[in-house]
Structures are given as C-alpha cells and as structure tokens.
XYZ file of C-alpha atoms in Angstrom:
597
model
C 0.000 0.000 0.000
C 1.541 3.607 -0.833
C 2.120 6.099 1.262
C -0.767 7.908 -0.067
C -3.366 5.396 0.132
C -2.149 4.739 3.770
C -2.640 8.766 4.975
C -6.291 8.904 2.878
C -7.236 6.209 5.327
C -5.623 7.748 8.265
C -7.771 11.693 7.654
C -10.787 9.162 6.558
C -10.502 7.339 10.859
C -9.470 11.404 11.728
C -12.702 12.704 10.551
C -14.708 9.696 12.256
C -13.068 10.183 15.436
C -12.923 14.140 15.634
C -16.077 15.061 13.986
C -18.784 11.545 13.981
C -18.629 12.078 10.142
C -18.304 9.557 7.247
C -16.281 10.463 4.930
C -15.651 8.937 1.429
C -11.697 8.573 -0.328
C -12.478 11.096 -2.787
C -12.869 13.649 -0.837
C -9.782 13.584 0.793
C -7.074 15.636 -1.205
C -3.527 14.891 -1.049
C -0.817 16.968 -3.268
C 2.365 17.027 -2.969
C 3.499 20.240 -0.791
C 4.604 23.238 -2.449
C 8.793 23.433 -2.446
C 8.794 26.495 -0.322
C 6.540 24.831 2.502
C 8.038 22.477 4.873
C 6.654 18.573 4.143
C 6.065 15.811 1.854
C 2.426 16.316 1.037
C -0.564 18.308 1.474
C -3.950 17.876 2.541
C -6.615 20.363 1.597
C -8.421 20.686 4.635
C -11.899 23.357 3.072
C -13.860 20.411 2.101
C -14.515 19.468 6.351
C -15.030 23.303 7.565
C -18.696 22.135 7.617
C -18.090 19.163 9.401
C -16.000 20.785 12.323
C -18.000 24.071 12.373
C -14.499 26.124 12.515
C -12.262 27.900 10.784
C -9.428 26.248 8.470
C -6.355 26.818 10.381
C -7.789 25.398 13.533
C -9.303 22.086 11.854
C -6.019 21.703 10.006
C -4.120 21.709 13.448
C -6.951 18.807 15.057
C -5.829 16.939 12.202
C -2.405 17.751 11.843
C -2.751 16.383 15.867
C -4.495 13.672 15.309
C -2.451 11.910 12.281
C 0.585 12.938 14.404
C -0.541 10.540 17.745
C -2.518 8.119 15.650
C -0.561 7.426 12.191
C 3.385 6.432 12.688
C 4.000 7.222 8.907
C 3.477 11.048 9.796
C 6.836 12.700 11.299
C 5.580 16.245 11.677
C 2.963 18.804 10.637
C 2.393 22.928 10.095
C -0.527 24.788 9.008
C -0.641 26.999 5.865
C -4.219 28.722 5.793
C -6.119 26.130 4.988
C -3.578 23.596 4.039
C -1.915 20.629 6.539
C 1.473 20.023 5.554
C 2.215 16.454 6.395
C 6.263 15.323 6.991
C 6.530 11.842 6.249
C 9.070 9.683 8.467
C 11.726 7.783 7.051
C 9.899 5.038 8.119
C 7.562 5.662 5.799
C 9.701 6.335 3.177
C 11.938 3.092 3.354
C 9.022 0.843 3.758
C 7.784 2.339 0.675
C 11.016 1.771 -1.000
C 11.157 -2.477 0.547
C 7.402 -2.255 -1.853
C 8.760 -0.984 -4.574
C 12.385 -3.139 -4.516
C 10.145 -6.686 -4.479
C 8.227 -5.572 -7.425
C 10.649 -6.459 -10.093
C 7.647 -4.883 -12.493
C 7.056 -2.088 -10.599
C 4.701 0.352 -12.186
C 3.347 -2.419 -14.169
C 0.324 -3.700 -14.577
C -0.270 -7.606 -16.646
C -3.376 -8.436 -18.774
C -6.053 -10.765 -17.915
C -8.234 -12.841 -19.681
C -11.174 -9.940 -18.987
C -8.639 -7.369 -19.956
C -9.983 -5.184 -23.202
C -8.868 -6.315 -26.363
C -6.541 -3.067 -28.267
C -5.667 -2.946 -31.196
C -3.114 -0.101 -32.394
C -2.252 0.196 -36.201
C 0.710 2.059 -37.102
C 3.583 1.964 -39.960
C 0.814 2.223 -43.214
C 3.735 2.313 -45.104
C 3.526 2.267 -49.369
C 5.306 -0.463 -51.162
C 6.897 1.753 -54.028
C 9.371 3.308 -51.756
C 11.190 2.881 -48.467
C 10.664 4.109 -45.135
C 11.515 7.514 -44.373
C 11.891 9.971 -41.348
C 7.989 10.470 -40.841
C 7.791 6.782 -40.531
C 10.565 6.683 -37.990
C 7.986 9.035 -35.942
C 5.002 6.538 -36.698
C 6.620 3.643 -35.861
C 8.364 4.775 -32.903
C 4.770 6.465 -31.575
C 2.868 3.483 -32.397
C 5.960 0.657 -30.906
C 5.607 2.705 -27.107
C 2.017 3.319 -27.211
C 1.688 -0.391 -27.610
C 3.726 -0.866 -24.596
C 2.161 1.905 -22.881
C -1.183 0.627 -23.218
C -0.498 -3.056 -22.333
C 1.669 -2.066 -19.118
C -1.581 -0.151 -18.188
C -3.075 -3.962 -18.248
C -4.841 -3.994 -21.420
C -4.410 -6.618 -24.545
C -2.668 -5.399 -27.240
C -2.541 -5.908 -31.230
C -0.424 -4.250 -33.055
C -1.609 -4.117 -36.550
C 0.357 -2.526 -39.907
C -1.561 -2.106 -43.310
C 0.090 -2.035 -45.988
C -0.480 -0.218 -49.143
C 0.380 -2.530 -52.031
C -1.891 -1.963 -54.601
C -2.768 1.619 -56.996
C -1.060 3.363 -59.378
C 1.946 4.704 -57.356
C 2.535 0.873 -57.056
C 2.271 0.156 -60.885
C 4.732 3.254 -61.389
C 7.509 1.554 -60.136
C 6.482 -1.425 -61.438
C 6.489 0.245 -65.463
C 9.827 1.327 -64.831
C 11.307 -1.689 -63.880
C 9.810 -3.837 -66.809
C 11.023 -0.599 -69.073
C 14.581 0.244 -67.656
C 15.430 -2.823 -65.071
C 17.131 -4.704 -67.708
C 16.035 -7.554 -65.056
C 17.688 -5.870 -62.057
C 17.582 -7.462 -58.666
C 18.247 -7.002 -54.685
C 21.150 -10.103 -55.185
C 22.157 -8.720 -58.719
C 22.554 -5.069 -57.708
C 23.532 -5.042 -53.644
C 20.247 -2.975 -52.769
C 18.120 -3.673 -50.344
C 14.618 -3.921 -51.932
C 12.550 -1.073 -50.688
C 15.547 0.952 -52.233
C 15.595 -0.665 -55.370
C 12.256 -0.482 -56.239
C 11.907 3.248 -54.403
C 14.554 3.865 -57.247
C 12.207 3.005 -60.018
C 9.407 5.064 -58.309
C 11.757 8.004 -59.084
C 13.195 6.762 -62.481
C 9.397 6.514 -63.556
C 8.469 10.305 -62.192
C 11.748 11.269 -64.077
C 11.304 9.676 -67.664
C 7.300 11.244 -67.135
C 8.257 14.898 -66.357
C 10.794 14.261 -69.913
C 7.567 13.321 -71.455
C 5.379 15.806 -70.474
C 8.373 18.433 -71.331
C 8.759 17.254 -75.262
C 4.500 16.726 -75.936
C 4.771 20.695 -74.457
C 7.754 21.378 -76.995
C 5.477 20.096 -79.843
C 2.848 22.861 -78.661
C 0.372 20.865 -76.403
C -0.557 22.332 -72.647
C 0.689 20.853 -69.733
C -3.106 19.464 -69.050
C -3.178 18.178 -72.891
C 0.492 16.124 -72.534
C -0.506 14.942 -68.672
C -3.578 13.179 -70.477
C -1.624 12.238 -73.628
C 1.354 10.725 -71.912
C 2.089 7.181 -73.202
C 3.887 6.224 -69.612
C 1.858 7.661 -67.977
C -1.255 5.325 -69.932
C 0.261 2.307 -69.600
C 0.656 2.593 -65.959
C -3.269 2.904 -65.811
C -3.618 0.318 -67.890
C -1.130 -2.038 -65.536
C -3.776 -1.011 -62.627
C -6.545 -2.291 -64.986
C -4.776 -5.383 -65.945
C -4.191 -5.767 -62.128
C -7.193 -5.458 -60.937
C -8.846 -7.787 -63.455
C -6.242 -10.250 -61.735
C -4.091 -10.759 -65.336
C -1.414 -13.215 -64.546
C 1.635 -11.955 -65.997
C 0.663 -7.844 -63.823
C 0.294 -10.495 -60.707
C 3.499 -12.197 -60.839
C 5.644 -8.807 -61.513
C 3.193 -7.174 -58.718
C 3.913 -10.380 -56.454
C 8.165 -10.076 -57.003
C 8.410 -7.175 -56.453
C 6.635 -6.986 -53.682
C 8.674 -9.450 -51.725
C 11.450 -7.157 -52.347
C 9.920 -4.466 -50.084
C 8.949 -6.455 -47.441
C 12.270 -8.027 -46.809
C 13.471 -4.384 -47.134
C 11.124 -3.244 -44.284
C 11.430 -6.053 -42.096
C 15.336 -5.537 -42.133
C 14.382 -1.653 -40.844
C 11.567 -2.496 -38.471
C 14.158 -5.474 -36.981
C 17.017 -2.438 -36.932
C 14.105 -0.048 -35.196
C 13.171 -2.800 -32.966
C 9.269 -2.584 -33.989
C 7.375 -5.388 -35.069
C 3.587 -6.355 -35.813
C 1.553 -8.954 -34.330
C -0.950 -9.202 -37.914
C 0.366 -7.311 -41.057
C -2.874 -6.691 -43.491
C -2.552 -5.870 -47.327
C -4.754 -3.091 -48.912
C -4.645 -5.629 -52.202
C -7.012 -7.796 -49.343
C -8.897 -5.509 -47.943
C -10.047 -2.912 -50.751
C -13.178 -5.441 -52.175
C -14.019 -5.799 -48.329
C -14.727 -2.570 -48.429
C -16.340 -2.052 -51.720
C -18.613 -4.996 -50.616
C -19.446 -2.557 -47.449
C -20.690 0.125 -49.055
C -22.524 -1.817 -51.573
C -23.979 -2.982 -48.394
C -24.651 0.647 -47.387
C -26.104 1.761 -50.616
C -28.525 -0.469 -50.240
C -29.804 -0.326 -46.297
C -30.081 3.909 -48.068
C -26.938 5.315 -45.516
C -25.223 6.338 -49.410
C -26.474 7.297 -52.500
C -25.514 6.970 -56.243
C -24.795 9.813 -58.716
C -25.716 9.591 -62.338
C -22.003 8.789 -63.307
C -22.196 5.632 -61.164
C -20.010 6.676 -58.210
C -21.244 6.376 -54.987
C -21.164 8.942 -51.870
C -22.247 9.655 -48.452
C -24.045 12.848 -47.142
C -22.479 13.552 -44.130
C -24.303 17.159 -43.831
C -26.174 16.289 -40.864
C -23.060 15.478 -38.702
C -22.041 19.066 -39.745
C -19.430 17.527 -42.782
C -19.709 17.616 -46.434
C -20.219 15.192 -49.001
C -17.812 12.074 -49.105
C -16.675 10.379 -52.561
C -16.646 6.284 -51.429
C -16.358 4.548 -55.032
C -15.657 6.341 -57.742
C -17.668 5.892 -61.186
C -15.126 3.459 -62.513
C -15.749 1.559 -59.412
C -12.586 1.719 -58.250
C -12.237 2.234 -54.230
C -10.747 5.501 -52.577
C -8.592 5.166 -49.177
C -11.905 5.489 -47.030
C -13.278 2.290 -48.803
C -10.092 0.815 -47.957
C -9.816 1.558 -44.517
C -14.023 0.143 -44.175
C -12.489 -3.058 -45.575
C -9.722 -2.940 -42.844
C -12.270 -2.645 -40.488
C -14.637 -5.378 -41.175
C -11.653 -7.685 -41.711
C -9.720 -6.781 -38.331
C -13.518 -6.669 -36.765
C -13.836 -10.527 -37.443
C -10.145 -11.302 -36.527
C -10.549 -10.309 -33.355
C -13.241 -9.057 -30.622
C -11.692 -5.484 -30.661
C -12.609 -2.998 -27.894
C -10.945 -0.340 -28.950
C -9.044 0.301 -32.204
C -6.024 3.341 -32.273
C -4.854 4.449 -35.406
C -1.428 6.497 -35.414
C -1.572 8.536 -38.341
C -0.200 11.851 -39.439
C -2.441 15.265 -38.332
C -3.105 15.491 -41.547
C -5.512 12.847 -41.596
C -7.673 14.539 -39.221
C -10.524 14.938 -41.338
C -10.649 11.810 -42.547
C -10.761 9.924 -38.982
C -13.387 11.986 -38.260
C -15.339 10.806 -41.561
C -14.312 7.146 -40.996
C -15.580 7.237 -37.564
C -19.241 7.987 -38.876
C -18.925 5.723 -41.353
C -17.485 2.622 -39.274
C -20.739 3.379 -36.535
C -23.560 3.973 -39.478
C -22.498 0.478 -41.226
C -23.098 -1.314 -37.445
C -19.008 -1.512 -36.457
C -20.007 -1.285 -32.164
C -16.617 0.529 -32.360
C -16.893 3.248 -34.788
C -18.004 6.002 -32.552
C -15.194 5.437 -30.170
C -12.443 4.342 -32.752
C -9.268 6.635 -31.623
C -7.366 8.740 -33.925
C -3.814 9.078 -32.557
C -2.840 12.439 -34.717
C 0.860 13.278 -34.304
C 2.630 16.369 -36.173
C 5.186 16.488 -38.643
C 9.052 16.262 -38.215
C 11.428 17.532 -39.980
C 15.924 17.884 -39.953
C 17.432 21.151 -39.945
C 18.256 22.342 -42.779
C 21.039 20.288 -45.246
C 21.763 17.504 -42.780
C 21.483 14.406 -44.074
C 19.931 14.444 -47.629
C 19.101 11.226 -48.902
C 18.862 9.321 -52.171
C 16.267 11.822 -53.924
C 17.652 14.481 -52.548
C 14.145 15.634 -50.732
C 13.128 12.271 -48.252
C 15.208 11.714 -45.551
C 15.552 7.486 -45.435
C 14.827 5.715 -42.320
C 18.084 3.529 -43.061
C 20.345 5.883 -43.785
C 19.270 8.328 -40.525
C 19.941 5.158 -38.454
C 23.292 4.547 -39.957
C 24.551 7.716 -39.458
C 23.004 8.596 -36.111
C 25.108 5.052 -35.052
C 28.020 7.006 -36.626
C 27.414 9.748 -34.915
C 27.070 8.163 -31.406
C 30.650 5.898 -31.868
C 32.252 8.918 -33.163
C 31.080 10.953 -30.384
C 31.503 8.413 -27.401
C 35.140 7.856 -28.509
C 36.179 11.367 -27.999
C 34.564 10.868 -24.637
C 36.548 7.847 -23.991
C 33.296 6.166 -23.100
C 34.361 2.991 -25.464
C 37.732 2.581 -23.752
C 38.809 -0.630 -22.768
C 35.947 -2.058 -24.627
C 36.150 -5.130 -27.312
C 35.187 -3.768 -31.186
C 32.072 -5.922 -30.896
C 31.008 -4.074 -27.513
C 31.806 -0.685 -29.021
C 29.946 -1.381 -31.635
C 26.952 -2.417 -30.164
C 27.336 0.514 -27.384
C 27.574 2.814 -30.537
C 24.052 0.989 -32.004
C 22.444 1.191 -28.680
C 23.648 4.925 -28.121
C 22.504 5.716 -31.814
C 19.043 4.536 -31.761
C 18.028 5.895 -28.026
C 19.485 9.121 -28.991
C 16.959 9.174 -31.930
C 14.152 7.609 -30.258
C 14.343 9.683 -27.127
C 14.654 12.681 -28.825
C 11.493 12.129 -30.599
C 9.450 10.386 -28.134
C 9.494 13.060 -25.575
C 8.367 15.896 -27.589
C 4.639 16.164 -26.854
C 3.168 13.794 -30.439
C 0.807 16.178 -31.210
C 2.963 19.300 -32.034
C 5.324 19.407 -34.928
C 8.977 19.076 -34.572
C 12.810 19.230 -35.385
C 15.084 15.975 -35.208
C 18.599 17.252 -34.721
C 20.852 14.478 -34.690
C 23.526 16.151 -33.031
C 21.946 17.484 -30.710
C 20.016 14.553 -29.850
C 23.149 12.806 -29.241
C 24.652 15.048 -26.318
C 25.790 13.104 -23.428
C 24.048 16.192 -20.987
C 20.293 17.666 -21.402
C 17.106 16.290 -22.043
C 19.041 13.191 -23.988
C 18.899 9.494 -24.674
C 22.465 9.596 -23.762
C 22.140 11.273 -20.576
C 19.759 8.761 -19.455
C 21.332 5.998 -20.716
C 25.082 7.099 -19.140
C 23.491 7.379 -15.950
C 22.200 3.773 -15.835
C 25.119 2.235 -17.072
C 27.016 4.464 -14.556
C 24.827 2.675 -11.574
C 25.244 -0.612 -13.311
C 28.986 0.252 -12.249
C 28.055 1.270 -8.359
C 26.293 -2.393 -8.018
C 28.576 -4.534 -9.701
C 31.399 -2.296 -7.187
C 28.940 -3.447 -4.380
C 28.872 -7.041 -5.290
C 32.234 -7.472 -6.169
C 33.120 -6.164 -2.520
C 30.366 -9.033 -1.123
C 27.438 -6.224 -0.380
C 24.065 -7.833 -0.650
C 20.933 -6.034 -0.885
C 18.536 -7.698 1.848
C 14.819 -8.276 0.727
C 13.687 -5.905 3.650
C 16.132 -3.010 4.520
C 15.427 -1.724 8.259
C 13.582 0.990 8.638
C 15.981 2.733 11.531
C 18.024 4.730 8.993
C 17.901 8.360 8.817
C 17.097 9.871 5.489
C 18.101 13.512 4.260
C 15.517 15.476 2.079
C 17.477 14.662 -1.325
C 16.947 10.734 -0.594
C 12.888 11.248 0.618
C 12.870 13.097 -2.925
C 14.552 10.077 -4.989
C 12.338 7.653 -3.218
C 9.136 9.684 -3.491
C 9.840 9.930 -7.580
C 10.911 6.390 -8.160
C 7.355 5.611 -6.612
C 5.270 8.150 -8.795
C 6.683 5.688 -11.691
C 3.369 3.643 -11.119
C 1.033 6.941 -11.489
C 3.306 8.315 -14.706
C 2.594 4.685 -16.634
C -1.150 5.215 -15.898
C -1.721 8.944 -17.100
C 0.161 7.882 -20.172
C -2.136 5.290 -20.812
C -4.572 7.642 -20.259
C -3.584 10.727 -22.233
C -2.283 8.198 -24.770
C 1.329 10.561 -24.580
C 5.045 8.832 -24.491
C 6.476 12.393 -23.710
C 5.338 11.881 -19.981
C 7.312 8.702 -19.566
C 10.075 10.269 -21.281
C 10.451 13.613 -19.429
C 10.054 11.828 -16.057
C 12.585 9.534 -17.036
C 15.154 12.353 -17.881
C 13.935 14.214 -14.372
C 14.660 10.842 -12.256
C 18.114 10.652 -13.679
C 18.528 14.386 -13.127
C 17.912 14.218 -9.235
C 19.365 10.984 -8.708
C 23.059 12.579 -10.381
C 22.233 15.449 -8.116
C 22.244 13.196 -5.124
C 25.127 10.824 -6.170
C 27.203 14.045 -6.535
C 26.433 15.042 -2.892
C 26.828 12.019 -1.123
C 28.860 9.039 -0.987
C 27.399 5.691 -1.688
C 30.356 2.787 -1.692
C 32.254 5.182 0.626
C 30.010 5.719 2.914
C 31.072 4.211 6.563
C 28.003 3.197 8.296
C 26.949 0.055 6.736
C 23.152 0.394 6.867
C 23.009 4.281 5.253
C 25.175 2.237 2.633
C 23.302 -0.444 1.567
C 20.215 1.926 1.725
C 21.648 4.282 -0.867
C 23.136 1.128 -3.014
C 18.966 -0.065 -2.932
C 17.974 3.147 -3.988
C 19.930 3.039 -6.917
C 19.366 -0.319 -7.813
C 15.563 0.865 -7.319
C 16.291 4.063 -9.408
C 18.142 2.250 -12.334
C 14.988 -0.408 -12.496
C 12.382 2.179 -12.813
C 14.415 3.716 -15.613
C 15.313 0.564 -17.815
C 11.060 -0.139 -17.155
C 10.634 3.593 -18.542
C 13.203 3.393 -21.313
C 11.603 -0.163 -21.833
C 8.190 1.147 -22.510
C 9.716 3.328 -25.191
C 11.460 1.287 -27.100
C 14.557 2.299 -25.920
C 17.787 -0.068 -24.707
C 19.783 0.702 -21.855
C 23.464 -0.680 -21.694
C 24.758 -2.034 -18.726
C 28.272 -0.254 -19.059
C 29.262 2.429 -21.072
C-alpha cells in the first residue's frame, strides 16, 4: 500500500473520530506540498469546515494532531491557511522503497483474460518506396504506445496495413519492366525497398521528360498529362491488375517481396514489429462490398455517373466520394475493408490508429462511417494524430535528394554516437564488438528519445547532433546514468554487499533521498496517465527528471564510501531501485539501456 493510500485512510478514521462524520476517499485531497513549505504532502483541509464548524487553520491543526498521535507514517505537521502540511518519516519512506524493490515490475500492470482487447495500427507504409523519417515518428509512436497501453493492463494488437496496390505501385512497377534490364536485390547489392523506391523516381523522371517534349510540340501541360504514353500504360497495368491478369500479378507479387524483406530488415534495426500485417490488395473489395452494403440499407447514394457517396451534412461535414464511377475504391473504402476484416479477426474494444495530423478529417469521416455500417466501435475508434518532423536544414539528404531514409538516418546517427563516445573515452577498454553495439544502442536511443518526448501532437525538429549530447534532455544522458549505476552495483557485489529483501527501517534519510524515493514511486502513477492521455512524452520527461535528481544526489553524497553500513546499503537499494524504474521507462519506449558504457 503507498504512502498515499495509507494517509487517505488515516484523515478518513481522523474525521470519524474528531467530527462523527463519514467520509468517502475522494474527498480527501492529497498533493504534494509546495517546495517552499516544509513537508512531503498536502492535505486540503476546506472540504470538512462544515463538518467541524471552525475555521481552516484550527481544523487543520486537530488533524495535523491527530495523524501525528494516531498514524506512525506522519513525522511532523504545520498549518498553511487552509492547508496541513504532512512530513513523512523515514519510516515511511523506506518501507515504501522495501514495496517498490520486491516488485521487479514495478509500475506495471499484466493483462487478464477480462482485460480489453486493443488494437493499435501504425507503420501504413507504401510499397513503391522505403521508409523515411515520418515513418521513424510513426513507428516509434505506435511501438511505445503499444507498450504503454499493455503495461496499463490492457491486450494489445499491433496491426500494420500495408499499401500494395494503386497506381503509385504500378509506377515503379512500369519502370522496372522498361529500364530494369532484369535488375535485382542479389544482382545489384540494394536492399529492396531501395531498389524499387529507385524506379518510383526513375518513372516520375522519364514522365516529367515526357510531359516536357509533348509541351515542346505545342500541347498544354493538361493536354500532354492526359496524352502521356507512360503515364497510360501505368493505368492500364492497374486495370490489368485489378482484373487479376497473370503476368501484372506475378511482376506485382516479385516485387513486392522485395519491399517487405526491405522493411522487415528496418523495423528489426528499429526494434518494432507487428503482431498481424494486413494488405490493402485484401482488404479494398471488403470494403467495396461494405458500401454496396450501405447503398442499399439507403446510408449512401448513387450519382448519375455511377459513383457512390455519403451525405455527411447532418453530422455538420460535407459530401464524401466512397467509389468512384469506374468503381474503383478511394482510401476510405479501404480503410471500411480494414475494419470489417480486423472486426472478425478479433473481438476489438478499442481500435487506435497512429496517423499523421493530416488525416484529421478523414478519422473523423471514418468514424461515422465505421458506426452507421453497425461496427459497435466506430463512434469510439481513436485517432492518434501526431505532427510532422522535420531535420534542420542540409543535414542528411538522402537518395532523392528531398526524403530523408529511415536507413540511412539510423546509420549515421550510429556514426554519430561511436564517433562521439570515442572522444569521450566512453568505449575505452571495450572489445570492437562491444563498441559497436554501445555505438548501435547509443545511436538509436538518442533518436528515439529525442522524438518520443516531444509532446506527439505538435510538430517538430530531429537534430541528430543534438540529440546525441551526453548532458540535457538526452537518450544519452539517461542511458550514461544507468550504465554508470550498473557500475556502483557490480562495485557493491564485487566487494560481497548484498541487498537484503527488507532493509530496516531505523536509517535516517536527508531530504534529497525522501525526494529520490518519493519519484521512483510516482513511476506507477506516470505509466497510468500515459495510458490515459495516450502521450510517451510523460514517460520520457520523467525519465530524464529521475536521472537528473538521482546525479544530483550521487554528486552530494557518498554511496560505496560511505562508513556506516546500513546508510550504505540503503543508498546502493535506492539506486538499484532508481536504475529499475528507468530501464522499465526506457523499456516502454522502445529504448535499450546498456549495462556499461
């Protein structure tokens, strides 16, 4: 039981015992207590002036006397006004910390079988070109919401769907029948999200030439778009490939393949994965099949040209295209297919999509949709909008010279971090394989961290360098400081210290180690309101402010030096305690910590 908990009880007995009156839990209002007031927390004593029939600062002091006689947790007390400052013994605060050292999971919660059923779809990426850096932001956002959510004792699905079928697709396609000259992954070295993102480009090149000479020979640029021969046959390919011709399948299916090895070699690298992938190419006559389903029951209605809408005037929208008069589906078709698949996969209770804010509008529609077709979780389905991110200026340019490539930001942000930790001398006296894997695990929490713990929803800046400083708000930062208590315990147990499963309570405490304890136990509370708020920046910037105090404290006081063994093996717990609660944090994120460094 938490220290909280405990004094809620012990004002609840108070207010029986001083005044006759029942009182329930939620009206008893701890805080923690202002810096510049003496005291660990707070209790808000206006809500029983009625019960005591006198003024605040006199039924602050009954209780303040009370909880002092009655409740051994409670050290001392002053009165503010109408606020009870409470000091907490050490006591307390080391039984608190014997709680939170036998919970090797502290913080968080497992699933049952009654838990609800989540499912969280994130990635969406297209098969005619590789990741990039607004993926990096997806996946990563999607990868520690998924955590977040099940360590808040939910189920969890993670879901990806792919988009492998439409024009774009057929693009790349074209240009590799035209200019491949039978190219390959094995043949050329590439991986083969790169190969074929090279033909998406090679197409888009040799079209723009097109479009330049039909100008030359006087046509306007809206006569040559519809007269373009490349661009004709790639419509035709989509034709052809939706009418299933054999020959469009097999190149369709090859190449493919390519991308998906490409991906999973950068999801593996990320360290995100899927528990069911599904394939727009599967999902898109679900969906036409839906709204069929809808024209019919009269939720959409048919123009004259044949395509088919929905009036969503009432719900204050406009008017929303759903098939178009070729019969061919739109994205919001699509994702209805998606739906109705997923929906008879599994018994979902609450479906999260991470998707770009510039979606909004189109969650919004979906949502509508998903409830008028009878989907029990379309009113309550939960778009998880985060903003763009961008690099500063000229860093980094990759192979087109305006995407930034998820592969090529890792690689060089692993660079960065071995270049950078060897002028620190932080890879001394290491093996090449442990450097190396210091500089991966470096890399890839500087770029995580740095991304996670801006706030999703706003827009941001990825600067590797800065993201790789070993001070600041920092994956490094954090990740030094573990590795540098990793050091202080393996000190400890190479000089035979053993942390006992109960430390004893007798040991004096100073305000900096009543301040470590009492953050290392908000950990639990910081997992929940980021399940709640559905936000990774809360885990993050705790995280960094844990680490912050706790170098604060192990600058100011000795820990294997110290000469009275109890205060000793206190402060070597507390660490311990402090570098769990930060591995669990990092954890949730996505984010390795090493063990030395």
């Amino acid at each position: 039981m938490n220290i909280e908990n405990k004094l809620v009880m012990s004002v609840i007995s108070g207010l029986k015992a001083l005044y006759g009156q029942d009182v329930p839990a939620v009206q008893v209002q701890l805080q923690k207590t202002k810096k510049e007031f003496e005291g660990h927390l707070t209790l808000v004593v206006f809500p029983f002036l009625r019960m005591s029939k006198k003024g605040p600062e006199q039924t602050a002091q009954e209780i303040g006397e009370y909880l002092q006689a009655n409740e051994p947790a409670i050290a001392a007390f002053n009165v503010i006004k109408g606020f009870l400052n409470l000091t907490i013994a050490s006591s307390a605060w080391i039984e608190l910390l014997n709680m939170i050292h036998a919970d090797e999971r502290y913080g968080i919660m497992a699933a049952d079988a009654d838990s609800p059923l989540v499912m969280i779809e994130y990635s969406s990426p297209n098969t005619n070109k590789p990741l990039h850096l607004g993926h990096v932001r997806n996946n990563l956002l999607g990868n520690a919401l998924a955590n977040i959510i099940m360590a808040n004792g939910n189920k969890v699905v993670k879901t990806n769907i792919v988009n492998d079928r439409g024009i774009h697709i057929c693009k790349s396609m074209l240009a590799w029948k035209l200019y491949g000259n039978g190219e390959t992954p094995e043949s050329s070295g590439k991986k083969g999200d790169h190969l074929v993102g090279d033909y998406y480009v090679s197409f888009d090149k040799h079209y723009k030439a097109e479009i330049a000479s039909l100008m030359e020979k006087g046509m306007t640029k809206e006569e040559a778009e519809a007269a373009s021969p490349l661009m004709n046959e790639a419509r035709e390919m989509l034709v052809k490939w939706e009418a299933g011709d054999p020959e469009v399948r097999a190149l369709w299916a090859m190449m493919n393949n390519w991308v998906y090895a490409g991906f999973d070699e950068t999801y593996r690298k990320m360290g995100v994965g899927f528990d069911k992938i599904y394939y727009e190419s599967d999902t898109y006559l679900e969906g036409k099949e839906k709204v069929m389903e809808g024209l019919e029951k009269g939720f959409f209605y048919k123009k004259e040209d044949g395509s088919v809408w929905a009036d969503l005037t009432g719900e204050g929208l406009d008017h929303k295209l759903l098939l178009r008069a070729d019969g061919t589906s739109v994205y919001m078709t699509q994702d209805i297919g998606t739906a109705k698949l997923r929906f008879a996969d599994y018994p979902i209770d609450k479906m999260i999509y991470v998707v770009g804010n510039e979606q909004n509008y189109h969650f919004q529609v979906l949502s509508i949709l998903l409830d008028k077709l009878g989907f029990e979780w379309g009113k309550s389905l939960v778009h998880f909008s985060y903003g763009m991110v961008e690099l500063p200026e000229g860093k980094m340019k990759s192979r087109e010279g305006t995407v930034v490539d998820a592969d090529d930001l890792m690689e060089e942000m692993i660079a960065t971090a071995k270049e950078t930790s060897q002028e620190l001398g932080k890879l001394d006296g290491l093996t090449q394989e442990e450097a190396d894997d210091i500089a991966r695990i470096v890399g890839l929490g500087a770029l995580k961290y740095f991304i996670l713990k801006v706030d999703a929803r706003k827009n941001m800046t990825f600067n590797p360098k800065e993201s790789i400083d070993f001070n600041g708000n920092t994956g490094p930062f954090i990740q030094y400081t573990y590795a540098r208590i990793q050091s202080v315990l393996r000190k400890a147990a190479e000089n035979g210290i053993v942390i006992p499963e109960q430390l004893p309570l007798g040991v004096e405490l100073s305000e900096k180690e009543e301040g470590l304890i009492q953050m290392v136990a908000d950990f639990a509370a910081i997992v929940k309101q980021a399940g709640t708020d559905y936000s990774p920046s809360v885990i993050a910037n705790y995280t960094y402010d844990l680490v912050k105090e706790y170098n604060q404290f192990y600058h100011d006081f000795s820990i294997l030096r110290e000469e009275n063994e109890t205060v000793k093996i206190f402060r070597i717990a507390l660490s311990a305690n402090v570098a769990k609660v930060v591995r669990l944090g990092m954890g949730l994120l996505g984010i390795e910590v090493p063990a030395r460094m």
